[in-house]
Structures are given as C-alpha cells and as structure tokens.
XYZ file of C-alpha atoms in Angstrom:
585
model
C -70.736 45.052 -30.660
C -68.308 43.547 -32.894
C -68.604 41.932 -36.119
C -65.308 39.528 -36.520
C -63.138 37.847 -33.960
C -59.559 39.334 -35.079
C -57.649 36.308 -34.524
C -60.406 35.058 -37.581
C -59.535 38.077 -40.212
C -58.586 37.275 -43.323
C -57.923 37.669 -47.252
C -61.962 36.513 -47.624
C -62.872 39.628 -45.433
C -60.206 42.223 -47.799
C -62.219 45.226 -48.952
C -65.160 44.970 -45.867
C -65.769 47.168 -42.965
C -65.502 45.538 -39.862
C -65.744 45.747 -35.882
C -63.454 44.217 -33.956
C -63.102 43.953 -30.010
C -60.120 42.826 -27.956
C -56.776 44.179 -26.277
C -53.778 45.843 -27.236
C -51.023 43.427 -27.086
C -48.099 45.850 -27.818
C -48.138 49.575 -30.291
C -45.834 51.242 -32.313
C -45.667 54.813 -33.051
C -44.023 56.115 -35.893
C -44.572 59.884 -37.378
C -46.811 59.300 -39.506
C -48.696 56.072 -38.614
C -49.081 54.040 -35.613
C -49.263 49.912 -35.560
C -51.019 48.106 -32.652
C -51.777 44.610 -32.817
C -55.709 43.901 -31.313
C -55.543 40.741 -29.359
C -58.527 38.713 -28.294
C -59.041 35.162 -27.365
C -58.978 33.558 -31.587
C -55.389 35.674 -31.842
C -54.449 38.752 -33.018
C -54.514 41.256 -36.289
C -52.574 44.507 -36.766
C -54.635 47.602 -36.865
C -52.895 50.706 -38.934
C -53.575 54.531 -38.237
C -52.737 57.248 -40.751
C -51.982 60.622 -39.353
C -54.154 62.139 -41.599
C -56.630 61.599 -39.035
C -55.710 63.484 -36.444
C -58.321 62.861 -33.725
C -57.815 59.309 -34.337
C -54.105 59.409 -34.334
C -53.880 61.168 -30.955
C -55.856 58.121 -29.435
C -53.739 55.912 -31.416
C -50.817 57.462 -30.101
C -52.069 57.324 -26.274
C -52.923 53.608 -26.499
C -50.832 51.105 -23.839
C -50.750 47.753 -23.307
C -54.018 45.799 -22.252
C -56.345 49.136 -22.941
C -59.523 47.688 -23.746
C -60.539 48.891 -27.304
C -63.396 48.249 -29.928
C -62.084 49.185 -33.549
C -64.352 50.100 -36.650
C -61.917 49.924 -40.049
C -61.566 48.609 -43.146
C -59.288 45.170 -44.384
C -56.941 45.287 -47.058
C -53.218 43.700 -48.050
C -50.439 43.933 -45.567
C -47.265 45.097 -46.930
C -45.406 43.141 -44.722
C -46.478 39.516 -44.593
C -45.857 37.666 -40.935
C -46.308 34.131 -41.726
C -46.118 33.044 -38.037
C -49.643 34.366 -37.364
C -52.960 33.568 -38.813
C -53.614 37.014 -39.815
C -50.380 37.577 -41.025
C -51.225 38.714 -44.660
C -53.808 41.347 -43.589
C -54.191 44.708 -41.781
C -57.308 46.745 -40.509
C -57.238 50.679 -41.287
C -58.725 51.889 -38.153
C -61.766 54.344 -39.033
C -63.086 54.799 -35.337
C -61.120 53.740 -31.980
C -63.412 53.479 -28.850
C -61.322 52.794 -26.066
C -63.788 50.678 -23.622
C -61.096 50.970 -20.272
C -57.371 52.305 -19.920
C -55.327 49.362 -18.307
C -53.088 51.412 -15.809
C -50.070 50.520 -13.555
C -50.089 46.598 -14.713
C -48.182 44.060 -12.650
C -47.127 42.016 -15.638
C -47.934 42.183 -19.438
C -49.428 39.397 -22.020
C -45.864 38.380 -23.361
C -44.648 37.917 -20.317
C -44.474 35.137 -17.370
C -44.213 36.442 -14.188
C -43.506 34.229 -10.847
C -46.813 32.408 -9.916
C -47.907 34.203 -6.919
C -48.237 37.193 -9.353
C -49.951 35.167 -11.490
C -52.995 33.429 -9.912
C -52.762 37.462 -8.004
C -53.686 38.960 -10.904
C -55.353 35.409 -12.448
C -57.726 37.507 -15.006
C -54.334 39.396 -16.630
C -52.598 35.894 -16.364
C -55.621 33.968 -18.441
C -55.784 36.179 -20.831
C -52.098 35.756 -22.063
C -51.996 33.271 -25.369
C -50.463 30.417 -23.910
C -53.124 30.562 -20.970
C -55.969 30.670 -23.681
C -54.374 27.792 -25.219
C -54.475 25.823 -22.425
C -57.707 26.408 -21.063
C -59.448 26.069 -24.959
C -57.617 22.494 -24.483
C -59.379 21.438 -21.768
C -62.489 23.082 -22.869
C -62.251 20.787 -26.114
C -61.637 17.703 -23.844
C -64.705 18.224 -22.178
C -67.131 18.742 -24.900
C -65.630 16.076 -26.785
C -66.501 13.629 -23.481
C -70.002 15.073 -23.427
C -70.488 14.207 -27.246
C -68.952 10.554 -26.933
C -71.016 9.652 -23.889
C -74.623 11.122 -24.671
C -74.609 9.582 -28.531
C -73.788 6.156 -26.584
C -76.636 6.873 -24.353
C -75.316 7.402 -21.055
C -77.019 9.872 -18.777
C -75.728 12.686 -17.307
C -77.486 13.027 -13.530
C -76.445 15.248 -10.833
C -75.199 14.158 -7.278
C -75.653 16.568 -3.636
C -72.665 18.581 -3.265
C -74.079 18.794 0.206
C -73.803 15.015 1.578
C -72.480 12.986 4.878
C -68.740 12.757 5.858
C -66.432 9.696 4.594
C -64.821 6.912 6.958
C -61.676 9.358 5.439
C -63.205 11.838 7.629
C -59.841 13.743 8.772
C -59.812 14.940 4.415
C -63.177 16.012 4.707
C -64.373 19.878 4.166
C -66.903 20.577 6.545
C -70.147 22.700 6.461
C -72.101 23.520 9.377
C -75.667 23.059 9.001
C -77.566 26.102 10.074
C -80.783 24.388 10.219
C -79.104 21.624 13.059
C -76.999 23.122 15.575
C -73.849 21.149 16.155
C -74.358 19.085 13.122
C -72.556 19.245 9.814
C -72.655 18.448 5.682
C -69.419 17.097 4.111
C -68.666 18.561 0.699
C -67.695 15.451 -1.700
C -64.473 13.460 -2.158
C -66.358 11.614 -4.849
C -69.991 10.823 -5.845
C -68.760 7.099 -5.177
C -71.886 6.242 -2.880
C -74.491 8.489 -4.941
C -73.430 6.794 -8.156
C -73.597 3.413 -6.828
C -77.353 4.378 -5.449
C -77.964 5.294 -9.023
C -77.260 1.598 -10.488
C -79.708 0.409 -7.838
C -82.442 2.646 -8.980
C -81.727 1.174 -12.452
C -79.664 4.442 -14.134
C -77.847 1.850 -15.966
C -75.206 3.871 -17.514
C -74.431 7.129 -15.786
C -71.970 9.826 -15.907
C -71.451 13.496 -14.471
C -68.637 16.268 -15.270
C -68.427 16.012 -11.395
C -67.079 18.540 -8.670
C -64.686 17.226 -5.519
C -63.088 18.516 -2.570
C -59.927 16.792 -0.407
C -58.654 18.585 2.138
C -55.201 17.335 1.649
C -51.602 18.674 0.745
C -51.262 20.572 -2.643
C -49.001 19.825 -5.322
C -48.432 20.443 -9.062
C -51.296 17.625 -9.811
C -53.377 18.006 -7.071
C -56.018 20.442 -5.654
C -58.018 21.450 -2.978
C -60.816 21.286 -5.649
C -61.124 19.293 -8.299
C -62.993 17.687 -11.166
C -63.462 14.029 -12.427
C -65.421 12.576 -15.540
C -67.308 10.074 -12.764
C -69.241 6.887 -14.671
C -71.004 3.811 -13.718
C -72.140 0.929 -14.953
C -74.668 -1.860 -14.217
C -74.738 -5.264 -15.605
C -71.204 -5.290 -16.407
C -67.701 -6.944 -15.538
C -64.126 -5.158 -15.949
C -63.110 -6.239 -19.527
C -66.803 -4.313 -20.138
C -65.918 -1.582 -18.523
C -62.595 -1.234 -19.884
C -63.136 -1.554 -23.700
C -65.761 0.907 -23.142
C -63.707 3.911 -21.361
C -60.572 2.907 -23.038
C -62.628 3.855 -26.304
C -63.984 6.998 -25.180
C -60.175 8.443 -24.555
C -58.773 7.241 -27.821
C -61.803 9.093 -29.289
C -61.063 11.994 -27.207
C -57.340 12.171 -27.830
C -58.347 11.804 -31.526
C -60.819 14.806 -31.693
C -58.589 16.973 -29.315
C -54.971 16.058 -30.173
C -55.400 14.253 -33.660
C -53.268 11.684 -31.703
C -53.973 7.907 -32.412
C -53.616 6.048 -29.052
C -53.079 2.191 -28.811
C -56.317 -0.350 -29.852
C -56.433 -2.316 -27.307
C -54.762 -0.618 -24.405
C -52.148 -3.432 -23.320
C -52.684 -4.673 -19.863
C -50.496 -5.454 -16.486
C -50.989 -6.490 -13.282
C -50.209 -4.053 -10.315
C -47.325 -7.333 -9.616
C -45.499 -7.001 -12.537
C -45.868 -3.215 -12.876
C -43.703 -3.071 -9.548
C -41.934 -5.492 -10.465
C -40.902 -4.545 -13.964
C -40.885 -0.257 -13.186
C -41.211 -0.293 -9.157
C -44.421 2.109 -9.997
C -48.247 1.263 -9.995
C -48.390 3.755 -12.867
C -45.087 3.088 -15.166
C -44.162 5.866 -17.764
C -43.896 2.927 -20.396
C -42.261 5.842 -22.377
C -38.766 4.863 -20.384
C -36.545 1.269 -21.750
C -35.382 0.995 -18.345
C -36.719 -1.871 -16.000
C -35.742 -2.992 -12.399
C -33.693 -6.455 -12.385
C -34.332 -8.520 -9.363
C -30.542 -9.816 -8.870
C -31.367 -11.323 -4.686
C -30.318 -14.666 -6.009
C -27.409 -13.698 -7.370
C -26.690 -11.718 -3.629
C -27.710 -14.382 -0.830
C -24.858 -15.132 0.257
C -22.570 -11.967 -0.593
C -20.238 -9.913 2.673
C -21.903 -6.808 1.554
C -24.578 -6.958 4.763
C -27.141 -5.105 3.616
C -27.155 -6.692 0.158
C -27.192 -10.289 1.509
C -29.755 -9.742 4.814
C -32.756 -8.329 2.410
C -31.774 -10.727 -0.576
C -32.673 -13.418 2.272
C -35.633 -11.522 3.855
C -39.607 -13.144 3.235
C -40.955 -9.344 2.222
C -37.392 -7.656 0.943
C -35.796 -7.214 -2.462
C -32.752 -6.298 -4.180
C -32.765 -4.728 -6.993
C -30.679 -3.129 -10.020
C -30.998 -0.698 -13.019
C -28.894 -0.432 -16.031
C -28.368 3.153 -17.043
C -26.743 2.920 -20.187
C -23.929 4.719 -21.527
C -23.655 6.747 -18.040
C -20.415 4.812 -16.803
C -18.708 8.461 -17.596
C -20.748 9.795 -14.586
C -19.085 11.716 -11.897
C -19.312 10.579 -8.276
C -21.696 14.401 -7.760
C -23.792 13.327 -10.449
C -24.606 9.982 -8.557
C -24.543 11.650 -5.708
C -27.338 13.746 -6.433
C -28.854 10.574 -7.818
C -28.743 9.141 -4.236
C -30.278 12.021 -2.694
C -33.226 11.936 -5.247
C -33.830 7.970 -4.422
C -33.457 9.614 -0.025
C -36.370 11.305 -0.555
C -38.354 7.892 -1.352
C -37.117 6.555 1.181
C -33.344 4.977 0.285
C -31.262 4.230 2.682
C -28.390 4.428 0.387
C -27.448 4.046 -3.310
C -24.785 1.783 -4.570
C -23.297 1.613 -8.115
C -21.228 0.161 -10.154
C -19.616 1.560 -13.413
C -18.775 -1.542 -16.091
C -16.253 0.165 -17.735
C -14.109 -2.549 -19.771
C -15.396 -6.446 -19.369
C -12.842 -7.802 -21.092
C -10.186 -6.863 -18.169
C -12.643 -8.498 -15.817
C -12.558 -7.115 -12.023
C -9.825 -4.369 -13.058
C -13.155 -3.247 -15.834
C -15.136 -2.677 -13.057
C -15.055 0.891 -10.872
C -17.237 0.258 -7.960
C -17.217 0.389 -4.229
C -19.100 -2.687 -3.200
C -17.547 -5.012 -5.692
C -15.230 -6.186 -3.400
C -17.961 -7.873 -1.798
C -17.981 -10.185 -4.662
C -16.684 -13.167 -6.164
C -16.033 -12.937 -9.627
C -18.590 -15.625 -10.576
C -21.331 -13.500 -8.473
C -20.104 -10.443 -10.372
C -20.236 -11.878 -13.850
C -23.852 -13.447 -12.809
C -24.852 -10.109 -11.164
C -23.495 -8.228 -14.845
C -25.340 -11.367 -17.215
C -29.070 -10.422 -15.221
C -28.086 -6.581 -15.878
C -27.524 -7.405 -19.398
C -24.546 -4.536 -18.862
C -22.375 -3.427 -21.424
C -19.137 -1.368 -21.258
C -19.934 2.124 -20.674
C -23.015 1.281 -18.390
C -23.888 2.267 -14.809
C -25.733 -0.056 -12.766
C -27.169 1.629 -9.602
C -28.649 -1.015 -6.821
C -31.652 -0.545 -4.222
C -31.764 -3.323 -0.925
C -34.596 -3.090 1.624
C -38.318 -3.666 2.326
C -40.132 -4.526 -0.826
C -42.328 -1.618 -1.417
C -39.860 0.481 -0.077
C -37.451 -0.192 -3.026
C -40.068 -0.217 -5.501
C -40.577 3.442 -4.294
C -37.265 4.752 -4.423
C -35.914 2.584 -7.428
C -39.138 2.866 -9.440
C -38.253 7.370 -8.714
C -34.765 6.794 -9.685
C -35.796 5.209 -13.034
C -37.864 8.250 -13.476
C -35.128 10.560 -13.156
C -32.336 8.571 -14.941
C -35.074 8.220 -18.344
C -35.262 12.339 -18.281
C -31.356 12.964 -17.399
C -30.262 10.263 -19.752
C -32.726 11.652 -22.498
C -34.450 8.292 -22.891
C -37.855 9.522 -23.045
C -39.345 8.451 -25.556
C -42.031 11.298 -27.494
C -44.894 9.303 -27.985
C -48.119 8.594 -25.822
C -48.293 5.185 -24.125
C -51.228 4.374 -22.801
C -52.161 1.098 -20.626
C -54.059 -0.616 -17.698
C -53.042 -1.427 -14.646
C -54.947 -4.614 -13.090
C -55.203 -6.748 -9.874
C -54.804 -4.591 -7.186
C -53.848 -5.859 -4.116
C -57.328 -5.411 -1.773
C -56.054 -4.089 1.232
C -52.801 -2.577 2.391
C -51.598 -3.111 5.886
C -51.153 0.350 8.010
C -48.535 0.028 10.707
C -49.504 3.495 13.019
C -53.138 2.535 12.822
C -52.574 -1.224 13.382
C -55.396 -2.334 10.645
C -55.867 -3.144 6.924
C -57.068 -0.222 4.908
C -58.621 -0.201 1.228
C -55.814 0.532 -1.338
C -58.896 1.807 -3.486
C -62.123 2.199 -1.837
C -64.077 -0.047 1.073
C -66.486 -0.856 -1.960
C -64.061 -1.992 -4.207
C -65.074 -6.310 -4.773
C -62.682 -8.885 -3.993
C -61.314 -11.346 -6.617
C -63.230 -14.102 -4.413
C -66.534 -14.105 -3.731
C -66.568 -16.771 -0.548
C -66.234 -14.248 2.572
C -64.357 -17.054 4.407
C -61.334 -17.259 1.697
C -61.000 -13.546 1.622
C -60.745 -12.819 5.491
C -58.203 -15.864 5.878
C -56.215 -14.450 2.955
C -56.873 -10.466 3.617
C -53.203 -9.962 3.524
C -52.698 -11.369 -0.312
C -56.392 -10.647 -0.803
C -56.336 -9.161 -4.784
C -58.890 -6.753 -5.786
C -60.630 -6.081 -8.619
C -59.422 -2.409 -8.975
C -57.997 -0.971 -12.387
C -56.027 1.982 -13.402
C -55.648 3.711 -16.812
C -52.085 5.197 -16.990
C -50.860 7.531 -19.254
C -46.983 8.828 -19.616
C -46.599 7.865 -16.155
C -49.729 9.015 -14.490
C -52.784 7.455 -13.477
C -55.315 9.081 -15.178
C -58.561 7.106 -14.777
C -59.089 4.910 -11.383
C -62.149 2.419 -11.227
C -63.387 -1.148 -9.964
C -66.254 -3.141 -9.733
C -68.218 -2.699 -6.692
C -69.357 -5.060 -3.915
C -73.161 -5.813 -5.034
C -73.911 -7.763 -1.645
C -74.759 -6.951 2.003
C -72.976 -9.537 3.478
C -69.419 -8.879 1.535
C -69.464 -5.077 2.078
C -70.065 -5.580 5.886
C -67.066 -8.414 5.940
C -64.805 -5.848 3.878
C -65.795 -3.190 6.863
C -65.191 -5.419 9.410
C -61.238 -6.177 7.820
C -60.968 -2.205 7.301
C -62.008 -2.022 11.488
C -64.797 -0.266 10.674
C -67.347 -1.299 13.199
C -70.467 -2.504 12.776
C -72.182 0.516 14.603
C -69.830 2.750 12.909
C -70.908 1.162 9.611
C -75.085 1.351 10.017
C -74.004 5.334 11.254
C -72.159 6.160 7.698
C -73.394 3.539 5.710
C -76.379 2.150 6.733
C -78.344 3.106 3.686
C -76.178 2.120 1.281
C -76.163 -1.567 3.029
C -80.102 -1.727 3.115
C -79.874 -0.530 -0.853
C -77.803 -3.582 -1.599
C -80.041 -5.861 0.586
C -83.211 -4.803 -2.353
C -81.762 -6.667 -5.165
C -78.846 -4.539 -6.266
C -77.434 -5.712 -9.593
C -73.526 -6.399 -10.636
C -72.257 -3.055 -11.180
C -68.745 -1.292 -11.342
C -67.223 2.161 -12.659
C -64.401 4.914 -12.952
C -63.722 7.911 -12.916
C -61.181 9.901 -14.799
C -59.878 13.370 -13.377
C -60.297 15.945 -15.855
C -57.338 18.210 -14.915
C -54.640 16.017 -15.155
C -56.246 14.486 -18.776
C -55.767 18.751 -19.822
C -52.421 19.108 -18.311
C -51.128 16.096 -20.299
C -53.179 17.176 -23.401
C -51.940 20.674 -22.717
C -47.926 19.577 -22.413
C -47.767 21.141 -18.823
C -46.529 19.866 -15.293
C -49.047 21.410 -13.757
C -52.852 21.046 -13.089
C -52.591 24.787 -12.190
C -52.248 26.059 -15.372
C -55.708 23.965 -16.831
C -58.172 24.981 -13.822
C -59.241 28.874 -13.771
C -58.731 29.640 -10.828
C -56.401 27.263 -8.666
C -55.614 27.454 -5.646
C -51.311 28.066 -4.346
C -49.740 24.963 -3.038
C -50.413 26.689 0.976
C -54.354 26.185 -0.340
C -54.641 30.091 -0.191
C -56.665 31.962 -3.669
C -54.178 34.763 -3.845
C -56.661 37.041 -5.705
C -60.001 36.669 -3.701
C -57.751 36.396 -0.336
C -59.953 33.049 0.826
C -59.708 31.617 2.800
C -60.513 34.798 5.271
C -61.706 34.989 8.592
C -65.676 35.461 9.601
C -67.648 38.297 11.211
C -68.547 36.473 14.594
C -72.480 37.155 14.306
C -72.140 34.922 10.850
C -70.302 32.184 13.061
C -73.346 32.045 16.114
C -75.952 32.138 13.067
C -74.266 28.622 12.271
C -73.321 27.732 15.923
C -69.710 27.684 15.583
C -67.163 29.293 17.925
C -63.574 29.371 17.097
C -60.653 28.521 19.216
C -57.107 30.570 19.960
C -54.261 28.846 17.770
C-alpha cells in the first residue's frame, strides 16, 4: 500500500515516485497550491498540490486535520528548507490523493494536549500525537534491547499461569470466579514470585519473562492497576552474582536506548545509612543535601519536643542545610511545613544563619531561644552552616522523620534547583527482614515471606526478628526504585519459621503454600532473583512523571478505562453462569 514511511523521505529518494500513507497534521491553502504536511509514526513530509490539477486540488482543498490519506507523487527540492525536521529539505508533488477516512468533529488535535480524561477518552487520537509516539517507541526499544541482552547470555524466557491461587496479601488480589467450581476462585498475579521459584527447582537455571501483574491497590502517577515487570531468577547464585549480572544488563540497556553511560560498578548502601544519610530507602543521589543527626547536641535543650525524642530508644532529631535559602519568607517555609504534614510532621522548625560573626543577634529563628550559645554553635558546626543558609529540623519517631525529612529534602533539591542532570544509579542493601505492624499486632515481610534471612540458625533469627536483616536489594535510579530482588529461602524448615514470625499459621501455610514447601523439601538448590518494572524504567528513559504516558492504555487514577467504560456492570445470566450474586451498595 505504500512504498516509503514519510518521516524516512529524503534527498536519496529526489526524482522517484512514491506512496506514502499517514495523517494530515495541519494544511494550507493558498490560490494556487495547497501544503499539507503527511504525518505517520517515523515523522512527517510536506506534500504540494498545483492547481493545475483541478480534481486533485478540490480534494486538496477539502482535506482537515487527522483525514486518513494515502498519497502517490513525486520527490524533488523544497524551496523552503525547515531544518527542524528530518524531511526538511524535500517535498512530495502529490499525483493521486486517496483519502482512506474523513476525521470529523475531533475532541482534540495532534499538536495539542488536552486535560487527561480527554486523553486516555480518546487514547487512539492521544497515541498518535508525536510526543506519544516518542514515548511509547522508548519503551518499545527498552524492551527489545532486554530481550537481546538476556537470550545471547542464555537465559530462558518461560511463561507463568496468569490464572493461579490468591496471595497471603489476599485483600490486593483480583479475583476470578471459576466457572468450572462453584464458589471457588483464580487470583490473577501480583508476581510470578512462587512460579519462578518452582522453575529453579525444576532446574531452569536462569529464567526470565516480560511478565504481566495485577494489584488491586490505589493508583498514582507510578503505579497501576496493571502492570509489567522484567521478572528473573537465578539458581546457584549469591547477591554480589546476582547484582553484577542485572546491574550489567541496565547499563547495556541505557547504552543501546539512551546512549547514556551509567556507573561500572553501581556503588552500594545499606538500607541504614540510606535513611540515615537521605531519610529514603531509594535516595535521588542526584540531590547534595543529607540529614544531620544533631540529638546529641539537643539532650538536654528547654525546647520539649527537641530534647524528649533526642532522649527516646527509637526517636531522632534531625536537620538539613538548605543553602543559600536564609532569604526565605516565613510562606515559603510555611508551605515547606505543610509538604513535610503530609509525611507525617508534626511540625517544622527552622532556623535562618544569617550573619555568624554577630553570634545569637546572626541568627533569625524561633526555637533558638531554647539554646545556649555553646549548643547553638555545636548544633551550626554538625550543620556545617554558612551565612545565608536555612536549616529546617524534624523531632519524632525514627521512621517517622526519615519520612517526612527524607520528602522535604526532595522538595528543597527541586525548589532550590540543586538537581543535579545526570543519572545516578545505585543499590540499596540489607534490608531490615520484617517490619513490625501496630493495627495487625504482628511482624510482616518488608519484601516478601520468601525473602532469606542474613542468618541461617532459625533460633538466632526468631530471638532477633525485630533487628532481623534481610537479604533483600534494591536498584535505585534518580530517586526511584527501579529493580527489587533477594535471595530466596531454599529450606523447608526456614520458610515455615519465617511464616510462623509473619502469623501465618501452619494450616494457613500447607492451604497457600503447601506445594511450594514440599518443592523445597526435594533438594531445592540456592537460588535468588529480581525483577525490574518495565514502566517506570520507560517513564525515566522517556523524561516523564508518569507511568501513564509509557503503557497504551492506562487506566485513570479512580482505576476506571475512560474509553472502553470498564469496569461495567454484568448481564445477571453471565453472573449465575459463574455463581456469583451481587450485593446492594
């Protein structure tokens, strides 16, 4: 049907006939000719029609935006030369215009970005706009060069069920009723954690799969009802193995993709000193700006809430150094404080360092009255201040500040433009094994319940659950965790003593899990993974906030697809054919 992509036309092509297919991106009519630029998905190329063909000129004339065309003409010099477009120093004299489909009443045209609901409405006008193409060829890229890297290193690609059991996460579970078993149901897939593990049993020992997930959970601008991770495993391997490996594959990827050079070797911290250096399990290593733990400095302070967590077992008291930002207005800070609320701060105090030299009268803050000089010139030395600086201060449970300081570094490093352009890679090690939920009144996995333990003796890790470290890793990237992996429990007796910490009972455990416990009772070897979720490797790659823009068809942050209308309600004969009645709201 056609003969040339017309984003591809060029000087080589001057002189020949061609056929191209594709959309009008915008016309011009003049009185004697008429210009419309053919778009398709390799760009565009301006098509010229002389009035001295008059059939073809009325068409010309008629054309709108997004008509669907096919165009038969020959290429020659442009008089005009655009140098912003690939095709810039060509034109096509149309000799035959077939116009495929009239696009009438549009909701929005190609150069244009209309609110999202109008956009994933109408998602086949919205995908077909340039910067839409872009995106999506970026992620398309991404993936094939993961394909290539893995399958010339032989890993094998195997497919997992889609249709499998539900997760001790139940409650994020889709559900499917199972016609053939009345009352019974299929869970679609968090992960193909459990399948994947199965395979390094069978002796698959290097696996991956371009893999398919559902969570039924909140949406956001990085997270979906659906989703899709690059899901390996390994066998006969420990994590500096696993590691080197993956951490190859994405500076190969980001090389083929992005022509972008990431770091060789990937450095590496421990979950510890990532909270305690950025208050963040993922730090944007992008930012100069690190948390200073001043409670020594504050033990024994009037300011209440300073002195009461600097002396607490599990609290901390913290400050950051935003420098130059002393010229701040109290709104500004303000809005800083309501930023850190929403983490969970209780409050936000500050300090602006505006002359040293003049001592306390240098200083414009409302809690330094609190202090002694000699506790505010230690509490200024830790800082490392400097006239002109702002130091803001976060007091309270541990993780708590970590949370709302390690957000309020975040913020400060994009309002105080100290974001660095570059892409900083690293690991994040040592996770702690369990985490200890308060409403449910157990332990549960900060990973996965088949994430290993540091320590192999069963005894040591149930009498030291609560300081119990993992071995869990995290590749980060600019701030986001982009890869998550571990190496697995390989032994009966360990996975049922990590269930029994997580609460899970030993019925419950032979109900969800039984097979995977008699699998690792016939000689299961050493084995550990990752998996990497595709969408947010794109967005990054594709310089947008949102995984939205990189998936085809997304769903709206109410989990609605605005253009099919699901989810929609069921005839009730196709709801007794799978034995399910519904209840009034």
């Amino acid at each position: 049907m056609r003969s040339q992509f017309c984003g591809l036309v060029d000087e080589t092509l001057i002189g020949q006939t061609v056929t191209l297919c594709g959309w009008v991106n915008k016309a011009r009519v003049q009185s004697h000719q008429v210009f419309f630029d053919l778009r398709d998905h390799e760009g565009i190329v301006q098509i010229l029609v002389e009035s001295d063909q008059p059939e073809l000129f009325e068409i010309a004339s008629s054309l709108g935006q997004e008509d669907c065309l096919r165009v038969t003409g020959k290429v020659r010099e442009r008089h005009s030369i655009n140098d912003k477009i690939r095709t810039g120093r060509v034109e096509v004299l149309a000799e035959k215009i077939d116009v495929m489909n009239r696009a009438i009443n549009l909701p929005f045209h190609s150069h244009e970005t209309p609110g999202e609901d109008v956009r994933l409405k109408y998602r086949y006008l919205d995908l077909r706009r340039p910067e839409m193409q872009r995106m999506m060829r970026t992620r398309i890229k991404l993936v094939q060069a993961l394909r290539a890297w893995l399958d010339a290193r032989g890993f094998q690609d195997i497919e997992t069920p889609i249709l499998t059991k539900a997760t001790p996460e139940g409650a994020r579970d889709f559900l499917v009723p199972a016609r053939m078993h009345a009352g019974e149901f299929y869970a679609l897939p968090q992960s193909p954690q459990l399948f994947k593990q199965i395979l390094m049993m069978a002796g698959f020992d290097r696996y991956y799969q371009i893999a398919r997930c559902f969570r039924d959970e909140a949406l956001r601008a990085d997270r979906q009802l659906e989703f899709t991770q690059l899901d390996m495993e390994f066998a006969w391997v420990d994590e500096a193995e696993v590691q080197d490996t993956v951490e190859g594959m994405i500076r190969h990827v980001f090389r083929e993709v992005m022509q972008v050079e990431l770091a060789d070797p990937f450095p590496r911290m421990s979950y510890d000193e990532a909270m305690r250096r950025y208050g963040s399990d993922k730090p944007d290593l992008r930012i100069d700006l690190e948390l200073i733990d001043i409670a020594e400095h504050v033990r024994s302070v009037e300011f209440k809430v300073f002195a009461e967590w600097a002396n607490h077992a599990e609290g901390r008291v913290v400050a950051l150094r935003a420098p130059d930002a002393a010229t701040w207005s109290r709104k500004q800070i303000d809005e800083l404080a309501a930023h850190a609320a929403k983490y969970g701060a209780k409050g936000l105090a500050w300090l602006k360092l505006e002359d040293r030299s003049k001592g306390r009268e240098g200083v414009n803050s409302p809690i330094a009255k609190f202090f002694d000089d000699a506790t505010l010139n230690a509490i200024l030395d830790a800082c490392g201040a400097q006239n002109g600086d702002l130091l803001l201060f976060g007091a309270g449970p541990y993780k708590q500040v970590c949370d709302f300081m390690g957000a309020v570094r975040l913020k400060l490093g994009k309002d105080l433009g100290r974001i660095e352009h570059s892409w900083r890679p690293l690991w994040v090690t040592d996770f702690p094994m369990f985490e200890w939920d308060e409403e449910a009144g157990r332990y549960v996995a900060l990973h996965h319940p088949f994430t290993a333990p540091a320590v192999d003796d069963i005894a040591d890790l149930k009498a030291n659950a609560r300081i119990a470290v993992s071995r869990g890793y995290d590749m980060v990237l600019n701030g986001n965790e982009i890869g998550g992996g571990s190496i697995r429990i390989h032994r009966p007796d360990m996975q049922s003593a990590v269930f029994d910490l997580l609460g899970i009972s030993r019925e419950e455990a032979d109900a969800k899990f039984g097979f995977l416990l008699e699998a690792l009772s016939h000689g299961a070897p050493p084995h550990g993974g990752i998996a990497f979720g595709i969408d947010r490797i794109a967005a990054l790659m594709a310089g947008t906030d949102s995984i939205r823009d990189v998936i085809p068809f997304p769903k709206t942050t109410t989990a609605q697809c605005l253009m099919t209308g699901a989810p929609s309600p069921l005839d009730p004969e196709q709801l007794k054919e799978v034995h399910i009645r519904t209840l009034e709201a």
